XYZ file of C-alpha atoms in Angstrom:
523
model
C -114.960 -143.033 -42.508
C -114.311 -143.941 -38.739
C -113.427 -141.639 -36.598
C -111.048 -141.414 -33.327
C -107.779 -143.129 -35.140
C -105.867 -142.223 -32.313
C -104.686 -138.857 -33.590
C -102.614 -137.164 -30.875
C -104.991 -134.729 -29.004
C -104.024 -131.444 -26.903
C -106.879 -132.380 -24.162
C -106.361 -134.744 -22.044
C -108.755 -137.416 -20.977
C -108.133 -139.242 -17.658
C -107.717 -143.213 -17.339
C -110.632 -144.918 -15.082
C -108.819 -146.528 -11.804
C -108.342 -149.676 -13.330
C -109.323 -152.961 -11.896
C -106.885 -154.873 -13.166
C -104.191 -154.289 -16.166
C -104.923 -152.577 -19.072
C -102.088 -153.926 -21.251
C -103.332 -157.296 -21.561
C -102.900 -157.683 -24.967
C -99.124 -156.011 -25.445
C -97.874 -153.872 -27.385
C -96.825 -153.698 -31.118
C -95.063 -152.163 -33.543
C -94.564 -151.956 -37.554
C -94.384 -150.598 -41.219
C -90.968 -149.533 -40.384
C -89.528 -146.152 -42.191
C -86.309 -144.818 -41.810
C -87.566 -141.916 -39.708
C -90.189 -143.737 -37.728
C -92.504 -146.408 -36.967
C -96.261 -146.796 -36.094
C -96.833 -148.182 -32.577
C -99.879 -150.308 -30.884
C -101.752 -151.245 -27.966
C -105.098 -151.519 -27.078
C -106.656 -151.062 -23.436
C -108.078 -153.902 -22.402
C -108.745 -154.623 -18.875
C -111.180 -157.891 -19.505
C -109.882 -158.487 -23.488
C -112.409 -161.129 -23.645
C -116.015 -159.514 -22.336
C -118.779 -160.731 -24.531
C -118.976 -157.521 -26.291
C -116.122 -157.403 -27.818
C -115.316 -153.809 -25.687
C -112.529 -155.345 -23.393
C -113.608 -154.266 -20.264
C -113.770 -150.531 -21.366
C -116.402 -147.581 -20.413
C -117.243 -145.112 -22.802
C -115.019 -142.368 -22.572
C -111.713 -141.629 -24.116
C -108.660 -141.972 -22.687
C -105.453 -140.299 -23.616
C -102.508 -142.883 -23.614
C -98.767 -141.510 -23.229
C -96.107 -143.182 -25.052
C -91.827 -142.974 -25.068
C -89.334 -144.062 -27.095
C -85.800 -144.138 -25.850
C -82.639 -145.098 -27.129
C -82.459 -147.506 -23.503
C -84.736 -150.124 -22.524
C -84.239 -148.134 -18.739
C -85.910 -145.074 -20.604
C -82.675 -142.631 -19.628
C -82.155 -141.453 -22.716
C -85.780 -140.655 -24.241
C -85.894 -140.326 -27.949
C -89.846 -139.234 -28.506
C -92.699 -138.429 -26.276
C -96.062 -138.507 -27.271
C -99.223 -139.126 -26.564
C -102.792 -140.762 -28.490
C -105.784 -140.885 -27.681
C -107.673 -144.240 -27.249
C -111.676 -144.015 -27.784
C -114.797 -146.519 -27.619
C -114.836 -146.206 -31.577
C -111.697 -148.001 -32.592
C -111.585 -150.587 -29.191
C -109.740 -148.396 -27.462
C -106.782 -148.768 -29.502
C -104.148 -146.586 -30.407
C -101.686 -146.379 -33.559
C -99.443 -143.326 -33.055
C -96.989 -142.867 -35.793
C -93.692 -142.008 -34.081
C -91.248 -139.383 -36.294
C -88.165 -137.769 -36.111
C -86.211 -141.168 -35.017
C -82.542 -142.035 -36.296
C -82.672 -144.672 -39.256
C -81.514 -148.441 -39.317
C -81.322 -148.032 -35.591
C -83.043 -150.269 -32.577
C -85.263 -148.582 -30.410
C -87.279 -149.384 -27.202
C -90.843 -148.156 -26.352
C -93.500 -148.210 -24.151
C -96.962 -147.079 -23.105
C -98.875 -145.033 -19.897
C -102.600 -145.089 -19.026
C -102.912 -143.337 -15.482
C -100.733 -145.187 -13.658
C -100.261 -148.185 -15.396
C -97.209 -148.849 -17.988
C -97.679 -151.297 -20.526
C -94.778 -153.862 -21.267
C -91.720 -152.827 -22.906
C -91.510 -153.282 -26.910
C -88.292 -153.327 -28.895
C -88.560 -152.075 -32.482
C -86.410 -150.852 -35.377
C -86.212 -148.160 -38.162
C -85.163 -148.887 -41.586
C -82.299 -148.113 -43.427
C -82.884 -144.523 -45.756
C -83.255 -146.021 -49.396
C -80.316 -146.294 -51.484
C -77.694 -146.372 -48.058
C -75.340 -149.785 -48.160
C -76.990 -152.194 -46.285
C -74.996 -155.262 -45.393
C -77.353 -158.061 -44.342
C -81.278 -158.019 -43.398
C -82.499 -160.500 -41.328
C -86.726 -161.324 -41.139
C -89.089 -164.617 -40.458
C -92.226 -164.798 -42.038
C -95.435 -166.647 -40.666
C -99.212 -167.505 -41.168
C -102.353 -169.484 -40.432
C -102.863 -169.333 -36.875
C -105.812 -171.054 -35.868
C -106.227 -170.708 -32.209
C -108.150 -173.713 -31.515
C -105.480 -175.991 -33.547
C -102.900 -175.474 -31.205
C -99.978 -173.678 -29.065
C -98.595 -170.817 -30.405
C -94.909 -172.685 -29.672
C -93.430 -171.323 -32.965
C -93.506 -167.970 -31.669
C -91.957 -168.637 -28.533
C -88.624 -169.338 -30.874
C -89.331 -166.727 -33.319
C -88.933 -163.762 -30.369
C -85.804 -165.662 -29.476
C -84.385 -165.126 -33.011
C -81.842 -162.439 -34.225
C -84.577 -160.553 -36.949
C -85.020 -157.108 -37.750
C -88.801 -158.027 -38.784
C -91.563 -160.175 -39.090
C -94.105 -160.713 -42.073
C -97.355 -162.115 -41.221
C -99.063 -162.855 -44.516
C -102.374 -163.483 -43.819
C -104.978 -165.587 -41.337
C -104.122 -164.298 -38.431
C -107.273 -165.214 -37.263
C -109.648 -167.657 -38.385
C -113.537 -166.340 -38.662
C -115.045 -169.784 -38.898
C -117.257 -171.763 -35.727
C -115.568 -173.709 -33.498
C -117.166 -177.021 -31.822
C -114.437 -176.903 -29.637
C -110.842 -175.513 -27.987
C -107.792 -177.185 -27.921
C -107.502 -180.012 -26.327
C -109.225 -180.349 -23.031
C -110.062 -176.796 -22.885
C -113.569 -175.253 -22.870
C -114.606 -172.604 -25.207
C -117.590 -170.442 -23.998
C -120.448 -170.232 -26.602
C -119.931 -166.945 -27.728
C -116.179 -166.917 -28.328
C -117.370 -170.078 -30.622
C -119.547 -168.691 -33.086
C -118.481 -167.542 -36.152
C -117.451 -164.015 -36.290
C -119.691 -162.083 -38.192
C -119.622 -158.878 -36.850
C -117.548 -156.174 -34.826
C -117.594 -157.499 -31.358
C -116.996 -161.011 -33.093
C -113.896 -160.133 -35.434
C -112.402 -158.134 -31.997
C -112.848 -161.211 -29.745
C -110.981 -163.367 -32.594
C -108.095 -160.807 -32.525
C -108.155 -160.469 -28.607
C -108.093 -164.136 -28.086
C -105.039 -164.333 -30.360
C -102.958 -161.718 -28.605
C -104.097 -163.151 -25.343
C -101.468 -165.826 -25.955
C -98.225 -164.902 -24.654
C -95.877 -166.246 -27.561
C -97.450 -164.156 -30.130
C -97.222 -161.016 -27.530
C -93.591 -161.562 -27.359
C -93.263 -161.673 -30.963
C -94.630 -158.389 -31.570
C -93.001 -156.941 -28.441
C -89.589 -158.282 -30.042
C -89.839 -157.065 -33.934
C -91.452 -154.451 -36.305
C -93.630 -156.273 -38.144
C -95.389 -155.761 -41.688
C -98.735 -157.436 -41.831
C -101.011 -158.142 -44.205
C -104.731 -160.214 -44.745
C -105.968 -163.497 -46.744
C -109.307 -164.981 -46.423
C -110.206 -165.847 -43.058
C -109.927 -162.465 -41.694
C -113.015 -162.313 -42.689
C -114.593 -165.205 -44.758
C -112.845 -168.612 -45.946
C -112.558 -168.088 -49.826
C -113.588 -164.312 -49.573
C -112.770 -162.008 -52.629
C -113.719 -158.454 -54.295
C -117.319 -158.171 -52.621
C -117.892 -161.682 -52.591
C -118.519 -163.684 -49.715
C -117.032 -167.592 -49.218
C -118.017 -170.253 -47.361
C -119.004 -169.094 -44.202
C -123.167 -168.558 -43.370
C -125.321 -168.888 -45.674
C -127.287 -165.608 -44.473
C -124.098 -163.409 -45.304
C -124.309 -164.045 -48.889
C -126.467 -161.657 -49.352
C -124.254 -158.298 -51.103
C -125.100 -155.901 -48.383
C -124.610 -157.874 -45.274
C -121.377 -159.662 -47.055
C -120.418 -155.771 -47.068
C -121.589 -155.124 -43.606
C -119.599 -158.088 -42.626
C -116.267 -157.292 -43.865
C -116.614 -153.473 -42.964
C -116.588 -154.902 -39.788
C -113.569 -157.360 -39.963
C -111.973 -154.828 -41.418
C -111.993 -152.540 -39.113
C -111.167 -155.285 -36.166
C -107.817 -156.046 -38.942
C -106.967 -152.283 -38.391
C -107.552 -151.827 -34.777
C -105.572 -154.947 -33.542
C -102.916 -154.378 -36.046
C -99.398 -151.893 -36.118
C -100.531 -150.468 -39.553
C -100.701 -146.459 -40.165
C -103.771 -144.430 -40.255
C -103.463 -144.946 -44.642
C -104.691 -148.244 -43.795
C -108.161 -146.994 -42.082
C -110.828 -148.512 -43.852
C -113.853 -146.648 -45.577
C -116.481 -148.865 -44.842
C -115.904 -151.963 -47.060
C -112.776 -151.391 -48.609
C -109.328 -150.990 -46.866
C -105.742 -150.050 -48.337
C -103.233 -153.285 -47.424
C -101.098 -153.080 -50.430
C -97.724 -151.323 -49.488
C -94.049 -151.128 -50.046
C -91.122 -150.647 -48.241
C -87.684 -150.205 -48.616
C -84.402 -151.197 -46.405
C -81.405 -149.230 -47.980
C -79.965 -150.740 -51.049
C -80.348 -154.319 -49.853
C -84.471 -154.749 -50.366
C -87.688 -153.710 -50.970
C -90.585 -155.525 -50.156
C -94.346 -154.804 -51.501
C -97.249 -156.342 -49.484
C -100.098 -157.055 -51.963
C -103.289 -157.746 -51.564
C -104.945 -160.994 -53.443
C -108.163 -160.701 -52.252
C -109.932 -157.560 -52.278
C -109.585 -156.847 -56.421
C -109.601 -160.326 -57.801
C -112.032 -161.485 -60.459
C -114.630 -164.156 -59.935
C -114.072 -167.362 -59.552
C -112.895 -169.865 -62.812
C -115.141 -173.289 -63.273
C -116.656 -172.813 -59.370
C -114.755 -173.698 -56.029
C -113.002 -176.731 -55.713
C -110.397 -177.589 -58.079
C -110.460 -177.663 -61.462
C -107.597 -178.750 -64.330
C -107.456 -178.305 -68.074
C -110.330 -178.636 -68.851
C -111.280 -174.992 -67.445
C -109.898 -172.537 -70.054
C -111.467 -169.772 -67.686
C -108.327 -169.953 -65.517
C -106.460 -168.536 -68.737
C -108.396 -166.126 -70.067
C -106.871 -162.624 -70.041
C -109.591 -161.147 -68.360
C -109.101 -162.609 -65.670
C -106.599 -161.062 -62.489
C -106.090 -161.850 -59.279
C -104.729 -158.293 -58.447
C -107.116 -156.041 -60.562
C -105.209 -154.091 -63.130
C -104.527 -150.743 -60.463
C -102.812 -152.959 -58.508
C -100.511 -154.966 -61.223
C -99.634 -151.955 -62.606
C -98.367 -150.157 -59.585
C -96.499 -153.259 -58.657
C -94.848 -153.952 -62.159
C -93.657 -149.999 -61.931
C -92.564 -150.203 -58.332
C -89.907 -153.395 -59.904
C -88.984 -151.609 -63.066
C -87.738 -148.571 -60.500
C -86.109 -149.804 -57.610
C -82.844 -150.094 -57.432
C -82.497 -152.238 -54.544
C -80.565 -155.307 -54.758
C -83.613 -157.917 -53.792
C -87.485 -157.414 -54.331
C -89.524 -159.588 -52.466
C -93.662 -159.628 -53.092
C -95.442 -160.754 -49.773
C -98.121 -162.552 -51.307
C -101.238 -164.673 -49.739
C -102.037 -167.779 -51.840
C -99.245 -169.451 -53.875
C -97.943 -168.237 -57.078
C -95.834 -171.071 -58.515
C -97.522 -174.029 -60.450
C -99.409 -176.434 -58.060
C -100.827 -179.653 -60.136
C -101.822 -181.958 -57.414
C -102.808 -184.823 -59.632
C -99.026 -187.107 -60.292
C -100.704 -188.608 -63.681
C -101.564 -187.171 -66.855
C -104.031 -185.122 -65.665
C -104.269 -181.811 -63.990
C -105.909 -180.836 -61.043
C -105.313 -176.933 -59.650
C -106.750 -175.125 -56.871
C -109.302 -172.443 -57.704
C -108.091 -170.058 -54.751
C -104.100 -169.455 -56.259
C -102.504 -167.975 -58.713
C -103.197 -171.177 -61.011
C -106.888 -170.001 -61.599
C -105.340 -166.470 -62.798
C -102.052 -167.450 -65.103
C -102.627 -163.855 -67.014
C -101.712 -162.536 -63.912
C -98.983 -164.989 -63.479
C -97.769 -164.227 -66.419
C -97.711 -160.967 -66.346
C -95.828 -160.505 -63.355
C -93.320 -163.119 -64.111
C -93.029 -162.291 -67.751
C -92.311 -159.076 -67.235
C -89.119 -159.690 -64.910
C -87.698 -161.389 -67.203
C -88.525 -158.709 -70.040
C -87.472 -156.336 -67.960
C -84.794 -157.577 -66.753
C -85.975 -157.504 -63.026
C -83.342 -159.252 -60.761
C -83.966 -161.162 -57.567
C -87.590 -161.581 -57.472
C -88.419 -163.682 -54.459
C -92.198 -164.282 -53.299
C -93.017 -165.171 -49.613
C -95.996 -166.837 -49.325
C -98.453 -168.244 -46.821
C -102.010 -169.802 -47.022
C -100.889 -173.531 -47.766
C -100.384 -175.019 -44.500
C -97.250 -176.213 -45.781
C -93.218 -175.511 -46.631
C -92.650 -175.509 -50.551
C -89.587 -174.011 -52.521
C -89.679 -173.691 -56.041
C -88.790 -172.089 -59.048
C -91.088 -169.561 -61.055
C -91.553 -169.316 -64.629
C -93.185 -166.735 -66.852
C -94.886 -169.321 -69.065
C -95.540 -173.115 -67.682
C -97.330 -174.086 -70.839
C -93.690 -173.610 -72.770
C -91.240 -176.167 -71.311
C -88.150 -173.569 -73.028
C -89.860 -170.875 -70.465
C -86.775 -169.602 -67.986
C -86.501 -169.670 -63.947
C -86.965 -166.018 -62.999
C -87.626 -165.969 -60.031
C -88.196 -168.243 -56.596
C -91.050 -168.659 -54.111
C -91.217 -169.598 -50.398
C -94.184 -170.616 -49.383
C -94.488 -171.098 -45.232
C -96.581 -173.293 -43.158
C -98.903 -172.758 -40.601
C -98.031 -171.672 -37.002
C -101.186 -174.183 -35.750
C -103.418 -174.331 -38.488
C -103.895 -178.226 -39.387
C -102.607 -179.362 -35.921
C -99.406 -181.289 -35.221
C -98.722 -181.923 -38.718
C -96.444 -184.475 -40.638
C -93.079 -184.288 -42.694
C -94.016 -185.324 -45.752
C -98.075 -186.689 -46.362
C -99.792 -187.845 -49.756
C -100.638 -184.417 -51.133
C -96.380 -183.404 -50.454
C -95.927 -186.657 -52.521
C -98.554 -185.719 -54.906
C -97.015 -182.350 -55.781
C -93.153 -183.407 -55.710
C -93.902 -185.607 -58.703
C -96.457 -183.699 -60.803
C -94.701 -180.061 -60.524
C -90.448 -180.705 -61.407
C -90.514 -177.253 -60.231
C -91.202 -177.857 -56.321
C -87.817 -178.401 -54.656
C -89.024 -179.193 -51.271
C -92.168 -180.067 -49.398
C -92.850 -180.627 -45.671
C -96.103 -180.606 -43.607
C -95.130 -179.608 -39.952
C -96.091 -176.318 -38.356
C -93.761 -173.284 -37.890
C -92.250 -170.394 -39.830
C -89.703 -169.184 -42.293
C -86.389 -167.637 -41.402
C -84.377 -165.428 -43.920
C -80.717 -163.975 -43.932
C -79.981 -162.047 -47.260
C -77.213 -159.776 -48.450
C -75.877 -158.445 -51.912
C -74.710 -161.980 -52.880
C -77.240 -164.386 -50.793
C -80.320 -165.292 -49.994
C -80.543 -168.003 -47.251
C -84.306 -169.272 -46.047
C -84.348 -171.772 -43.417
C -87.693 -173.436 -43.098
C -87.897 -173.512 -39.414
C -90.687 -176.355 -37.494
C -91.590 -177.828 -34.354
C -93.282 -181.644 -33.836
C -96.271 -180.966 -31.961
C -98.591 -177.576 -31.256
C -101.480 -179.630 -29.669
C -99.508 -179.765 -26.634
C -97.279 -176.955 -25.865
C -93.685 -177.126 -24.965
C -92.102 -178.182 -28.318
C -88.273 -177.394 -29.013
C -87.950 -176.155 -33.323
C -85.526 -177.205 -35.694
C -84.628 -176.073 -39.444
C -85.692 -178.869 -41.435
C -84.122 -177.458 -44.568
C -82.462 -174.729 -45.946
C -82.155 -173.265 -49.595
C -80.460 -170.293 -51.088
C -80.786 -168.276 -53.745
C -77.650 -166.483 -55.450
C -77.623 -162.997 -56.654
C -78.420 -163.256 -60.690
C -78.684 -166.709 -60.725
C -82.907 -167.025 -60.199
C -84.118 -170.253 -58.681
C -83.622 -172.151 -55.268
C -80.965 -174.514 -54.083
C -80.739 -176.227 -51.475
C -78.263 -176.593 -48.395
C -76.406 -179.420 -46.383
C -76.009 -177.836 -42.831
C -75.716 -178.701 -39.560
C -78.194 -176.860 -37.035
C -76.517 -176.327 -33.599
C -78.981 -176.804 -30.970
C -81.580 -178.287 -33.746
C -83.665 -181.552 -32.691
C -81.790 -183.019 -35.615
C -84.470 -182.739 -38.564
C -82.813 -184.744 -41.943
C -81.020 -183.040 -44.123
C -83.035 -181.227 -47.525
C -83.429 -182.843 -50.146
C -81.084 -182.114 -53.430
């Protein structure tokens, strides 16, 4: 178990005179509860020093933080302080109590005489109370050499209560080079393989301004896919990455590591610590009687892989086999109990790799990605089966992972053309990942004929916005033109809704005010 989570400490350890700021990588917040929140930062006077220690000596340092009701700090809410050691990066993750619910509050950090920047965050509604509307984007695959964090600029402009991040929030993989006509020095290239690697990936991320504001704007709820540690990475096997790291007890070694980078950089409570290999990301969370959403975790109790890597299509009858799961059973049966009790009016699953069916070949054949929820269809099944036995209103998955914007409708059985819509799925693009990007390319194409399912497909770079209350759903799929330069304005290139009791997407004619005029979505 590591030690020094930034447990609140009645000695007090003085900050170094600092040469330079601290604070250089923000401040965060998240996993909001009605009562509280956890906050972030990390001290890091040089965030990118080779060793991955940001600049920092090897003492502890006790970091104040205050809440207040005020972004002026008059009228002081909580007072507390955390203290930051060598072991965790110098990061703390105090979990703040005792606050009012469904409220907005502001907050901020001290180290000696330096005060971080001011973060806004907000508690949740108490389960069960009438909640009118919620209001949350959702984002992934942020490649830093791709391109400009743009979409983020937007995002901390938005009216949200929260952000989801569902996964690649860094990318572990080598890097021949920056963005364009930018240098990358040799070490921040490598693939991250280890501790000082993974917290130079997250460091370089946060050293970006747009995603700093982001964070400083919203609570968020975050969770990983593969490339927090290894492309294609599940249970304790490794992916793609170096050959060398195959090997079980360095692939274990390796993703002790990134996970522990995951939980120092992130706003996540101290049940999230990892114990050496294995780390506890599946969560759920509730916002009065208007929704819960559970944060599971596709990667870490999944079953090996069907027919190899690569794609395979019917002729793999691996992908069906009951045995099979892409959430290990623990996990499918705490989230098929958490539906069957809540009473809230909407339960959304943040999920990593997409759920709804994904043929990519437009003839008779079929052709499925190994690294979905189409090489497990028991678990599919399962899931979506039992909503409908159940009688489980307003399922809605969020989704990242593809790179792209799909809606579409999700069925229990897709071998049984009689099988019902029960549900819908969302699946966001990329903030960078894939560069500039395109409306609608050959694999969009591909899809919108072989799956009747898919409403929508677009290929440009961005996020999701959603608006939902007791009778609507509303997701806007929100993208700029360009991340290889930054600068770009955003648009909502389509919008669909989904109606309370009537499962399944439809979409929207709207006018954007303000939008760079993206066409209208396709009916």
């Amino acid at each position: 178990m590591l030690v020094g989570a930034s447990a609140a400490s009645s000695a007090r350890f003085r900050a170094p005179r600092w040469l330079g700021n601290p604070f250089t990588l923000g401040v965060a917040s998240g996993d909001p509860l009605p009562d509280g929140v956890v906050l972030w930062t990390r001290l890091a006077p040089d965030p990118l020093a080779p060793d991955g220690l940001g600049g920092m000596a090897q003492h502890p340092v006790t970091v104040d933080y205050e809440v207040a009701h005020d972004d002026q700090f008059r009228d002081v809410a909580a007072r507390g302080s955390a203290l930051a050691t060598r072991e965790l990066a110098h990061t703390v993750h105090p979990e703040v109590g005792g606050l009012e619910p469904n409220r907005w509050y502001f907050y901020r950090f001290r180290a000696g005489s330096a005060i971080s920047p001011v973060g806004r965050t907000r508690t949740a509604p108490p389960s069960g109370q009438p909640t009118a509307r919620m209001r949350f984007a959702f984002a992934s695959c942020q490649s830093w050499p791709s391109g400009y964090y743009t979409a983020y600029e937007h995002m901390s402009a938005e009216d949200l209560d929260l952000v989801v991040h569902l996964g690649d929030y860094i990318y572990e993989r080598g890097w021949n080079r920056g963005r364009a006509g930018m240098s990358v020095e040799p070490y921040l290239a490598a693939e991250a393989v280890d501790l000082p690697g993974y917290r130079l990936r997250y460091a370089q991320a946060k050293a970006e301004q747009p995603l700093r504001a982001a964070h400083a704007a919203f609570p968020w709820l975050v969770t990983m896919d593969d490339h927090e540690i290894d492309n294609n990475w599940f249970a304790d096997h490794p992916g793609l990455g170096l050959d060398i790291y195959r090997i079980p007890a360095l692939f274990r070694r390796r993703k002790a590591a990134a996970f522990q980078a995951m939980y120092e950089h992130q706003p996540l409570r101290i049940a999230a610590l990892p114990s050496g290999s294995t780390m506890r990301i599946h969560r759920r969370y509730t916002f009065g009687d208007l929704a819960d959403i559970t944060m599971l975790d596709t990667r870490q109790y999944r079953t090996g892989g069907a027919c190899g890597n690569g794609n395979i299509g019917d002729d793999c009858p691996g992908r069906l086999s009951p045995d099979r799961s892409i959430l290990g059973a623990p996990q499918r049966d705490w989230l098929l109990d958490g539906l069957t009790r809540s009473t809230a009016r909407w339960q959304i699953l943040g999920n990593q790799v997409a759920m709804a069916k994904s043929d990519y070949d437009p003839g008779p054949g079929t052709n499925f990605g190994t690294d979905a929820w189409d090489a497990y269809v028991a678990d599919r099944n399962t899931i979506l089966g039992t909503a409908a036995d159940r009688d489980i209103h307003n399922l809605v998955v969020i989704t990242g992972d593809r790179h792209h914007n799909y809606a579409a409708d999700l069925r229990p059985d897709y071998a049984t053309s009689e099988s019902p819509v029960v549900a819908a799925e969302f699946t966001g693009t990329s903030i960078t990942t894939g560069g500039d990007g395109t409306d609608v390319n050959l694999t969009g194409r591909n899809l919108l004929v072989a799956n009747p399912d898919m409403k929508f497909f677009n290929s440009q770079r961005g996020y999701v916005r959603v608006q939902l209350d007791h009778s609507l759903w509303r997701t806007d799929f929100r993208v700029v033109p360009y991340v290889r330069r930054p600068g770009a304005a955003i648009h909502t290139r389509a919008s669909f809704v989904v109606q309370d009791r009537i499962p399944g997407v439809t979409a929207v004619d709207h006018a954007d005010p303000g939008s760079a005029g993206g066409p209208p979505a396709p009916r």
